[in-house]
Amino acid sequence: MQALLDVRHLTISFHTYRGLLEAVHDVSLTVNPGETVGIVGESGCGKSVTSQAAMKLLPAEATEYTGGQILWDGRDPLGEIVGGSILFENQDLLKLPEKQMREIRGGKISMIFQDPMTSLNPVLTIGNQLCEGIALHQHLGRKACEAKALELLRAVGLTSPEKRLHQYPHELSGGMRQRCLIAMALSCSPRLLFADEPTTALDVTTEAQVLDVLKRLQAELGMAVVLISHNLGVIAQMCRRIYVMYAGAIVEEGTADDIFYRPAHPYTQGLLASLPDPAQKDKALTGIPGQAPDLFHMPEGCRFYPRCPQAMKACMTAAPPREEAGPGHHYTCWLAQAAAAKEALP
Ligand code: SF4
């Protein structure tokens, strides 16, 4: 099957006051039409930056990138895609001019951002914000835009949608705002939706409702979803395939069953072991010891080795190879070769 999104060897750096920082290293991932793919990992591992790059929404891409020159003003870090390609429907997005990219962004690829309060414009009504995107991409008149906005608010399950059209974001609850963001993201029936921690700010009941809305609309529209989360429960509920990221790199990829029942990488194993077990309520939680590495001082060999319970000498000095644990199940680790070497001993 031809992938809808094909990210190859993507490397992203940020210009910061401490120098150049590599936030994403050699990331490759694919998303097929209509499927839900999860990207999971700790905060700061590069999940959101990868999705922002796919929409060319890194600060430098949107505003400051001129003729291959990054103009950094010394304040907010500016991102730069230093290597790789991002193919969407076989078209390299990195080679598209901004004008064409604007038609794809919001039209064919859309995004739900992390925080509904800061993602919505506080001085515009929900109706105005929804109509803005619809008018831009579908070239409809005011009346038709409002009718479409109403239809969308109904589709995401908002109560009294006519009233919500005329309300401001601060007049709505967190769950309602998140539903509005979903409505906005889906207003042009995109082929691909990035949902970046779409339920982080919500309580468990609202989270379940919002995920149900997402699932239902995905099936109705036949769109692909990339769900970005540090919440393994959300990922398990929604995703068919999963990428696990650590310190800017993908360390394991496979089906949901591979990741949850046959994790091969020690980091994935650590993540799963740190989940609370409802059957053993008295058991203390086990976390992964240590902290994710400072991206300015990345370990030379395996990025996970300072925290890995199975680390070996080779892990300190050489980057681990990509190994196959099964069909479509890959992980980046020295363990397989160490086991093979032991077996080879007389
Ligand atoms: Fe652990 Fe070594 Fe595998 Fe890295 S390469 S995850 S340090 S065993």
Tab-separated table of C-alpha atoms and ligand atoms in Angstrom:
chain	number	residue	atom	x	y	z
A	1	MET	CA	0.000	0.000	0.000
A	2	GLN	CA	1.232	3.480	-0.878
A	3	ALA	CA	1.860	5.389	2.368
A	4	LEU	CA	-0.078	8.612	2.839
A	5	LEU	CA	2.750	10.124	4.869
A	6	ASP	CA	6.310	8.898	4.490
A	7	VAL	CA	8.879	10.623	6.714
A	8	ARG	CA	12.432	9.566	5.873
A	9	HIS	CA	15.538	10.194	7.961
A	10	LEU	CA	14.201	13.450	9.364
A	11	THR	CA	16.682	15.424	11.470
A	12	ILE	CA	15.688	18.709	13.104
A	13	SER	CA	17.903	21.165	14.961
A	14	PHE	CA	17.123	24.278	16.960
A	15	HIS	CA	19.220	27.424	17.111
A	16	THR	CA	19.417	28.321	20.785
A	17	TYR	CA	21.505	30.628	22.944
A	18	ARG	CA	23.635	27.595	23.895
A	19	GLY	CA	24.252	26.682	20.273
A	20	LEU	CA	22.734	24.233	17.828
A	21	LEU	CA	20.583	21.562	19.478
A	22	GLU	CA	19.513	18.425	17.637
A	23	ALA	CA	15.937	17.726	18.801
A	24	VAL	CA	15.028	14.989	16.305
A	25	HIS	CA	17.552	12.516	14.927
A	26	ASP	CA	17.084	10.388	11.804
A	27	VAL	CA	13.374	9.719	12.320
A	28	SER	CA	11.580	7.609	9.703
A	29	LEU	CA	7.900	6.743	9.935
A	30	THR	CA	4.983	5.963	7.672
A	31	VAL	CA	1.236	6.463	7.974
A	32	ASN	CA	-1.115	4.601	5.647
A	33	PRO	CA	-4.470	5.983	4.490
A	34	GLY	CA	-7.149	5.649	7.156
A	35	GLU	CA	-4.951	4.149	9.890
A	36	THR	CA	-4.235	5.441	13.385
A	37	VAL	CA	-0.579	5.563	14.305
A	38	GLY	CA	0.681	6.420	17.782
A	39	ILE	CA	3.879	8.223	18.734
A	40	VAL	CA	4.688	7.699	22.378
A	41	GLY	CA	7.493	8.828	24.647
A	42	GLU	CA	8.424	11.093	27.543
A	43	SER	CA	8.006	14.875	27.335
A	44	GLY	CA	10.777	16.438	25.254
A	45	CYS	CA	11.520	13.293	23.221
A	46	GLY	CA	10.687	14.990	19.898
A	47	LYS	CA	7.121	13.766	19.288
A	48	SER	CA	5.528	17.183	18.836
A	49	VAL	CA	8.480	18.650	16.944
A	50	THR	CA	8.254	15.791	14.420
A	51	SER	CA	4.565	16.495	13.788
A	52	GLN	CA	5.127	20.256	13.606
A	53	ALA	CA	7.849	19.660	11.028
A	54	ALA	CA	5.470	17.519	8.971
A	55	MET	CA	3.150	20.531	8.784
A	56	LYS	CA	6.098	22.898	8.295
A	57	LEU	CA	5.124	24.703	11.456
A	58	LEU	CA	8.552	24.970	13.037
A	59	PRO	CA	9.178	28.640	13.913
A	60	ALA	CA	11.895	29.048	11.289
A	61	GLU	CA	9.819	27.357	8.589
A	62	ALA	CA	6.879	29.645	9.133
A	63	THR	CA	8.472	33.010	9.593
A	64	GLU	CA	12.192	33.392	9.585
A	65	TYR	CA	13.448	31.034	6.923
A	66	THR	CA	14.753	33.024	3.989
A	67	GLY	CA	16.735	31.517	1.162
A	68	GLY	CA	18.342	28.773	3.216
A	69	GLN	CA	19.478	31.216	5.891
A	70	ILE	CA	18.188	30.981	9.434
A	71	LEU	CA	17.841	34.457	10.877
A	72	TRP	CA	17.906	33.968	14.607
A	73	ASP	CA	17.163	37.030	16.719
A	74	GLY	CA	18.573	35.473	19.907
A	75	ARG	CA	15.185	35.008	21.596
A	76	ASP	CA	12.924	32.020	20.862
A	77	PRO	CA	14.787	29.024	19.421
A	78	LEU	CA	14.265	28.586	15.686
A	79	GLY	CA	13.894	25.149	14.189
A	80	GLU	CA	15.663	23.948	11.093
A	81	ILE	CA	15.130	20.726	9.178
A	82	VAL	CA	18.708	19.725	8.504
A	83	GLY	CA	18.091	16.433	6.762
A	84	GLY	CA	15.525	14.013	5.413
A	85	SER	CA	12.286	14.284	3.514
A	86	ILE	CA	8.563	14.384	4.289
A	87	LEU	CA	6.466	12.845	1.522
A	88	PHE	CA	2.722	13.403	1.660
A	89	GLU	CA	0.761	11.759	-1.150
A	90	ASN	CA	4.138	11.289	-2.846
A	91	GLN	CA	4.903	15.016	-2.763
A	92	ASP	CA	7.928	16.265	-0.805
A	93	LEU	CA	6.475	18.894	1.525
A	94	LEU	CA	9.913	20.323	2.242
A	95	LYS	CA	10.208	21.400	-1.387
A	96	LEU	CA	6.799	23.082	-1.563
A	97	PRO	CA	6.581	26.876	-1.504
A	98	GLU	CA	4.725	28.346	1.494
A	99	LYS	CA	1.715	29.345	-0.671
A	100	GLN	CA	1.082	25.733	-1.711
A	101	MET	CA	1.825	24.524	1.804
A	102	ARG	CA	-0.912	26.807	3.173
A	103	GLU	CA	-3.465	25.006	1.001
A	104	ILE	CA	-2.332	21.616	2.285
A	105	ARG	CA	-2.131	22.764	5.917
A	106	GLY	CA	-5.688	22.862	7.241
A	107	GLY	CA	-7.024	21.488	3.949
A	108	LYS	CA	-5.425	18.053	3.564
A	109	ILE	CA	-3.390	17.879	6.793
A	110	SER	CA	-4.743	19.220	10.035
A	111	MET	CA	-3.725	19.326	13.660
A	112	ILE	CA	-5.272	19.367	17.113
A	113	PHE	CA	-2.873	21.121	19.458
A	114	GLN	CA	-2.151	20.242	23.087
A	115	ASP	CA	-3.850	23.013	25.010
A	116	PRO	CA	-7.350	24.044	23.893
A	117	MET	CA	-7.248	27.274	25.908
A	118	THR	CA	-4.130	28.672	24.267
A	119	SER	CA	-4.887	27.187	20.837
A	120	LEU	CA	-8.139	29.118	20.476
A	121	ASN	CA	-8.201	32.853	19.860
A	122	PRO	CA	-9.668	34.410	23.045
A	123	VAL	CA	-11.092	37.490	21.289
A	124	LEU	CA	-13.021	35.675	18.539
A	125	THR	CA	-16.217	33.671	18.950
A	126	ILE	CA	-16.096	29.946	18.238
A	127	GLY	CA	-18.265	30.545	15.166
A	128	ASN	CA	-15.873	33.138	13.742
A	129	GLN	CA	-12.866	30.896	14.316
A	130	LEU	CA	-14.553	27.952	12.637
A	131	CYS	CA	-15.809	30.029	9.694
A	132	GLU	CA	-12.343	31.494	9.078
A	133	GLY	CA	-10.873	28.091	8.158
A	134	ILE	CA	-13.921	26.978	6.191
A	135	ALA	CA	-13.989	30.190	4.143
A	136	LEU	CA	-10.241	29.968	3.455
A	137	HIS	CA	-10.213	26.381	2.214
A	138	GLN	CA	-13.705	25.872	0.844
A	139	HIS	CA	-14.387	29.378	-0.507
A	140	LEU	CA	-17.955	29.440	0.847
A	141	GLY	CA	-20.065	32.489	1.641
A	142	ARG	CA	-20.835	33.643	5.190
A	143	LYS	CA	-24.182	31.821	5.478
A	144	ALA	CA	-22.830	28.536	4.096
A	145	CYS	CA	-19.803	28.766	6.433
A	146	GLU	CA	-22.075	29.201	9.455
A	147	ALA	CA	-24.233	26.262	8.395
A	148	LYS	CA	-21.093	24.107	8.028
A	149	ALA	CA	-19.763	25.327	11.404
A	150	LEU	CA	-23.045	24.364	13.050
A	151	GLU	CA	-22.940	20.944	11.424
A	152	LEU	CA	-19.387	20.437	12.725
A	153	LEU	CA	-20.251	21.437	16.282
A	154	ARG	CA	-23.113	18.928	16.172
A	155	ALA	CA	-20.794	16.247	14.788
A	156	VAL	CA	-18.365	16.614	17.713
A	157	GLY	CA	-21.265	16.221	20.137
A	158	LEU	CA	-21.439	19.740	21.598
A	159	THR	CA	-24.717	20.507	23.340
A	160	SER	CA	-26.633	23.618	22.142
A	161	PRO	CA	-24.345	24.169	19.120
A	162	GLU	CA	-26.311	27.286	18.012
A	163	LYS	CA	-25.419	28.943	21.324
A	164	ARG	CA	-21.754	27.830	21.179
A	165	LEU	CA	-21.272	29.512	17.806
A	166	HIS	CA	-21.657	32.894	19.491
A	167	GLN	CA	-19.626	32.131	22.617
A	168	TYR	CA	-15.979	32.921	23.364
A	169	PRO	CA	-13.481	30.220	24.419
A	170	HIS	CA	-13.438	31.371	28.071
A	171	GLU	CA	-17.178	30.696	28.306
A	172	LEU	CA	-16.686	26.985	27.591
A	173	SER	CA	-15.343	24.096	29.697
A	174	GLY	CA	-12.064	22.330	28.811
A	175	GLY	CA	-13.919	19.412	27.184
A	176	MET	CA	-16.079	21.768	25.111
A	177	ARG	CA	-13.030	23.715	23.947
A	178	GLN	CA	-11.325	20.477	22.942
A	179	ARG	CA	-14.404	19.471	20.923
A	180	CYS	CA	-14.302	22.891	19.215
A	181	LEU	CA	-10.654	22.309	18.300
A	182	ILE	CA	-11.544	18.916	16.842
A	183	ALA	CA	-14.355	20.569	14.853
A	184	MET	CA	-11.891	23.151	13.533
A	185	ALA	CA	-9.301	20.542	12.622
A	186	LEU	CA	-11.908	18.514	10.733
A	187	SER	CA	-13.647	21.447	9.076
A	188	CYS	CA	-12.092	20.701	5.687
A	189	SER	CA	-12.240	16.873	5.944
A	190	PRO	CA	-8.445	16.408	6.020
A	191	ARG	CA	-6.810	13.186	4.835
A	192	LEU	CA	-4.385	13.263	7.764
A	193	LEU	CA	-4.884	14.562	11.281
A	194	PHE	CA	-2.142	15.088	13.865
A	195	ALA	CA	-3.631	14.948	17.359
A	196	ASP	CA	-0.957	16.206	19.747
A	197	GLU	CA	-1.861	15.158	23.302
A	198	PRO	CA	-5.545	15.902	22.545
A	199	THR	CA	-6.787	14.830	25.972
A	200	THR	CA	-3.967	15.917	28.297
A	201	ALA	CA	-5.911	18.749	29.923
A	202	LEU	CA	-9.107	16.724	30.387
A	203	ASP	CA	-10.518	14.583	33.196
A	204	VAL	CA	-10.909	10.848	32.572
A	205	THR	CA	-14.621	10.958	31.663
A	206	THR	CA	-14.222	13.827	29.200
A	207	GLU	CA	-11.092	12.162	27.823
A	208	ALA	CA	-13.100	9.020	26.995
A	209	GLN	CA	-15.835	11.107	25.337
A	210	VAL	CA	-13.349	13.102	23.242
A	211	LEU	CA	-11.556	9.908	22.133
A	212	ASP	CA	-14.916	8.406	21.130
A	213	VAL	CA	-15.701	11.496	19.045
A	214	LEU	CA	-12.296	11.253	17.362
A	215	LYS	CA	-12.745	7.543	16.602
A	216	ARG	CA	-16.249	8.038	15.204
A	217	LEU	CA	-15.274	10.965	12.984
A	218	GLN	CA	-12.161	9.177	11.769
A	219	ALA	CA	-14.271	6.226	10.637
A	220	GLU	CA	-16.821	8.548	8.986
A	221	LEU	CA	-14.225	10.643	7.151
A	222	GLY	CA	-11.768	7.799	6.449
A	223	MET	CA	-8.827	9.978	7.508
A	224	ALA	CA	-5.523	8.821	8.949
A	225	VAL	CA	-4.650	9.964	12.479
A	226	VAL	CA	-1.247	10.385	14.099
A	227	LEU	CA	-1.887	10.383	17.818
A	228	ILE	CA	0.917	11.856	19.902
A	229	SER	CA	0.831	11.087	23.602
A	230	HIS	CA	2.827	10.130	26.647
A	231	ASN	CA	-0.290	8.284	27.860
A	232	LEU	CA	0.056	4.593	27.027
A	233	GLY	CA	-3.605	3.945	27.896
A	234	VAL	CA	-4.811	6.418	25.262
A	235	ILE	CA	-2.370	5.004	22.701
A	236	ALA	CA	-3.492	1.415	23.437
A	237	GLN	CA	-7.161	2.341	22.939
A	238	MET	CA	-6.695	4.149	19.655
A	239	CYS	CA	-3.693	2.925	17.672
A	240	ARG	CA	-2.969	0.039	15.339
A	241	ARG	CA	0.744	0.790	14.970
A	242	ILE	CA	3.027	2.575	17.429
A	243	TYR	CA	6.397	4.355	17.317
A	244	VAL	CA	8.270	4.720	20.603
A	245	MET	CA	10.569	7.758	20.777
A	246	TYR	CA	13.391	8.429	23.207
A	247	ALA	CA	15.666	11.488	23.256
A	248	GLY	CA	14.791	12.554	19.712
A	249	ALA	CA	15.016	9.142	18.055
A	250	ILE	CA	12.677	6.226	17.362
A	251	VAL	CA	13.786	3.275	19.450
A	252	GLU	CA	10.994	0.805	18.660
A	253	GLU	CA	8.126	0.436	16.227
A	254	GLY	CA	5.503	-2.253	15.777
A	255	THR	CA	1.835	-3.071	16.049
A	256	ALA	CA	0.014	-2.281	19.284
A	257	ASP	CA	0.260	-5.989	20.189
A	258	ASP	CA	4.035	-5.989	19.545
A	259	ILE	CA	4.593	-2.953	21.742
A	260	PHE	CA	2.280	-3.915	24.601
A	261	TYR	CA	2.771	-7.713	24.672
A	262	ARG	CA	6.229	-8.257	23.130
A	263	PRO	CA	8.256	-5.079	23.822
A	264	ALA	CA	11.841	-5.625	22.651
A	265	HIS	CA	13.593	-2.388	23.620
A	266	PRO	CA	14.547	-1.904	27.287
A	267	TYR	CA	13.041	1.615	27.217
A	268	THR	CA	9.645	0.334	26.024
A	269	GLN	CA	9.863	-2.405	28.645
A	270	GLY	CA	10.595	0.257	31.289
A	271	LEU	CA	7.651	2.396	30.165
A	272	LEU	CA	5.270	-0.554	30.431
A	273	ALA	CA	6.688	-1.640	33.795
A	274	SER	CA	6.043	1.831	35.167
A	275	LEU	CA	2.287	1.576	34.509
A	276	PRO	CA	0.200	1.017	37.640
A	277	ASP	CA	-1.318	-2.473	37.877
A	278	PRO	CA	-4.965	-2.332	39.052
A	279	ALA	CA	-4.694	-5.975	40.225
A	280	GLN	CA	-1.831	-5.093	42.595
A	281	LYS	CA	-2.928	-1.890	44.273
A	282	ASP	CA	-0.387	-2.163	47.117
A	283	LYS	CA	2.579	-2.557	44.774
A	284	ALA	CA	4.873	0.482	44.645
A	285	LEU	CA	5.229	2.084	41.223
A	286	THR	CA	8.497	1.397	39.452
A	287	GLY	CA	9.819	4.228	37.299
A	288	ILE	CA	12.736	4.282	34.887
A	289	PRO	CA	15.713	5.464	36.951
A	290	GLY	CA	17.557	8.642	35.946
A	291	GLN	CA	16.517	11.301	33.492
A	292	ALA	CA	16.380	11.705	29.741
A	293	PRO	CA	19.779	12.984	28.532
A	294	ASP	CA	20.565	16.646	28.038
A	295	LEU	CA	20.291	17.034	24.265
A	296	PHE	CA	23.465	19.152	24.319
A	297	HIS	CA	25.385	16.260	25.864
A	298	MET	CA	23.989	13.208	24.159
A	299	PRO	CA	25.686	9.916	25.155
A	300	GLU	CA	28.044	8.718	22.455
A	301	GLY	CA	26.617	5.251	21.919
A	302	CYS	CA	23.053	4.315	22.786
A	303	ARG	CA	21.018	7.313	23.955
A	304	PHE	CA	19.365	5.183	26.633
A	305	TYR	CA	22.476	3.567	28.059
A	306	PRO	CA	22.852	5.724	31.233
A	307	ARG	CA	19.387	4.499	32.330
A	308	CYS	CA	19.319	1.040	30.791
A	309	PRO	CA	19.293	-1.932	33.204
A	310	GLN	CA	20.737	-4.168	30.471
A	311	ALA	CA	23.491	-1.833	29.248
A	312	MET	CA	26.719	-3.431	28.008
A	313	LYS	CA	30.150	-2.052	27.168
A	314	ALA	CA	29.340	-1.702	23.461
A	315	CYS	CA	26.317	0.465	24.308
A	316	MET	CA	28.591	3.213	25.651
A	317	THR	CA	30.546	3.819	22.491
A	318	ALA	CA	28.657	2.691	19.411
A	319	ALA	CA	25.183	3.602	18.187
A	320	PRO	CA	23.022	0.453	18.316
A	321	PRO	CA	21.810	-1.223	15.110
A	322	ARG	CA	18.184	-1.500	14.004
A	323	GLU	CA	17.022	-5.055	14.608
A	324	GLU	CA	13.938	-6.950	13.506
A	325	ALA	CA	11.927	-8.605	16.275
A	326	GLY	CA	9.175	-9.801	13.914
A	327	PRO	CA	7.307	-8.687	10.790
A	328	GLY	CA	6.966	-4.892	11.004
A	329	HIS	CA	8.433	-4.926	14.528
A	330	HIS	CA	11.825	-3.176	14.803
A	331	TYR	CA	13.945	-1.855	17.650
A	332	THR	CA	17.311	-0.151	18.006
A	333	CYS	CA	19.499	-2.040	20.463
A	334	TRP	CA	22.660	-4.142	20.858
A	335	LEU	CA	20.886	-6.899	22.803
A	336	ALA	CA	20.053	-9.076	19.799
A	337	GLN	CA	23.678	-9.118	18.630
A	338	ALA	CA	24.962	-9.814	22.125
A	339	ALA	CA	22.591	-12.782	22.389
A	340	ALA	CA	23.688	-14.010	18.933
A	341	ALA	CA	27.360	-13.678	19.934
A	342	LYS	CA	26.778	-15.703	23.113
A	343	GLU	CA	25.020	-18.422	21.143
A	344	ALA	CA	27.979	-18.551	18.757
A	345	LEU	CA	30.417	-19.282	21.619
A	346	PRO	CA	31.535	-22.938	21.814
B	1	SF4	FE1	20.230	-0.820	26.659
B	1	SF4	FE2	22.409	-1.222	25.220
B	1	SF4	FE3	20.053	-1.731	24.165
B	1	SF4	FE4	20.814	0.762	24.607
B	1	SF4	S1	21.743	-0.662	23.174
B	1	SF4	S2	18.849	-0.101	25.075
B	1	SF4	S3	21.969	0.552	26.502
B	1	SF4	S4	20.994	-2.785	25.902
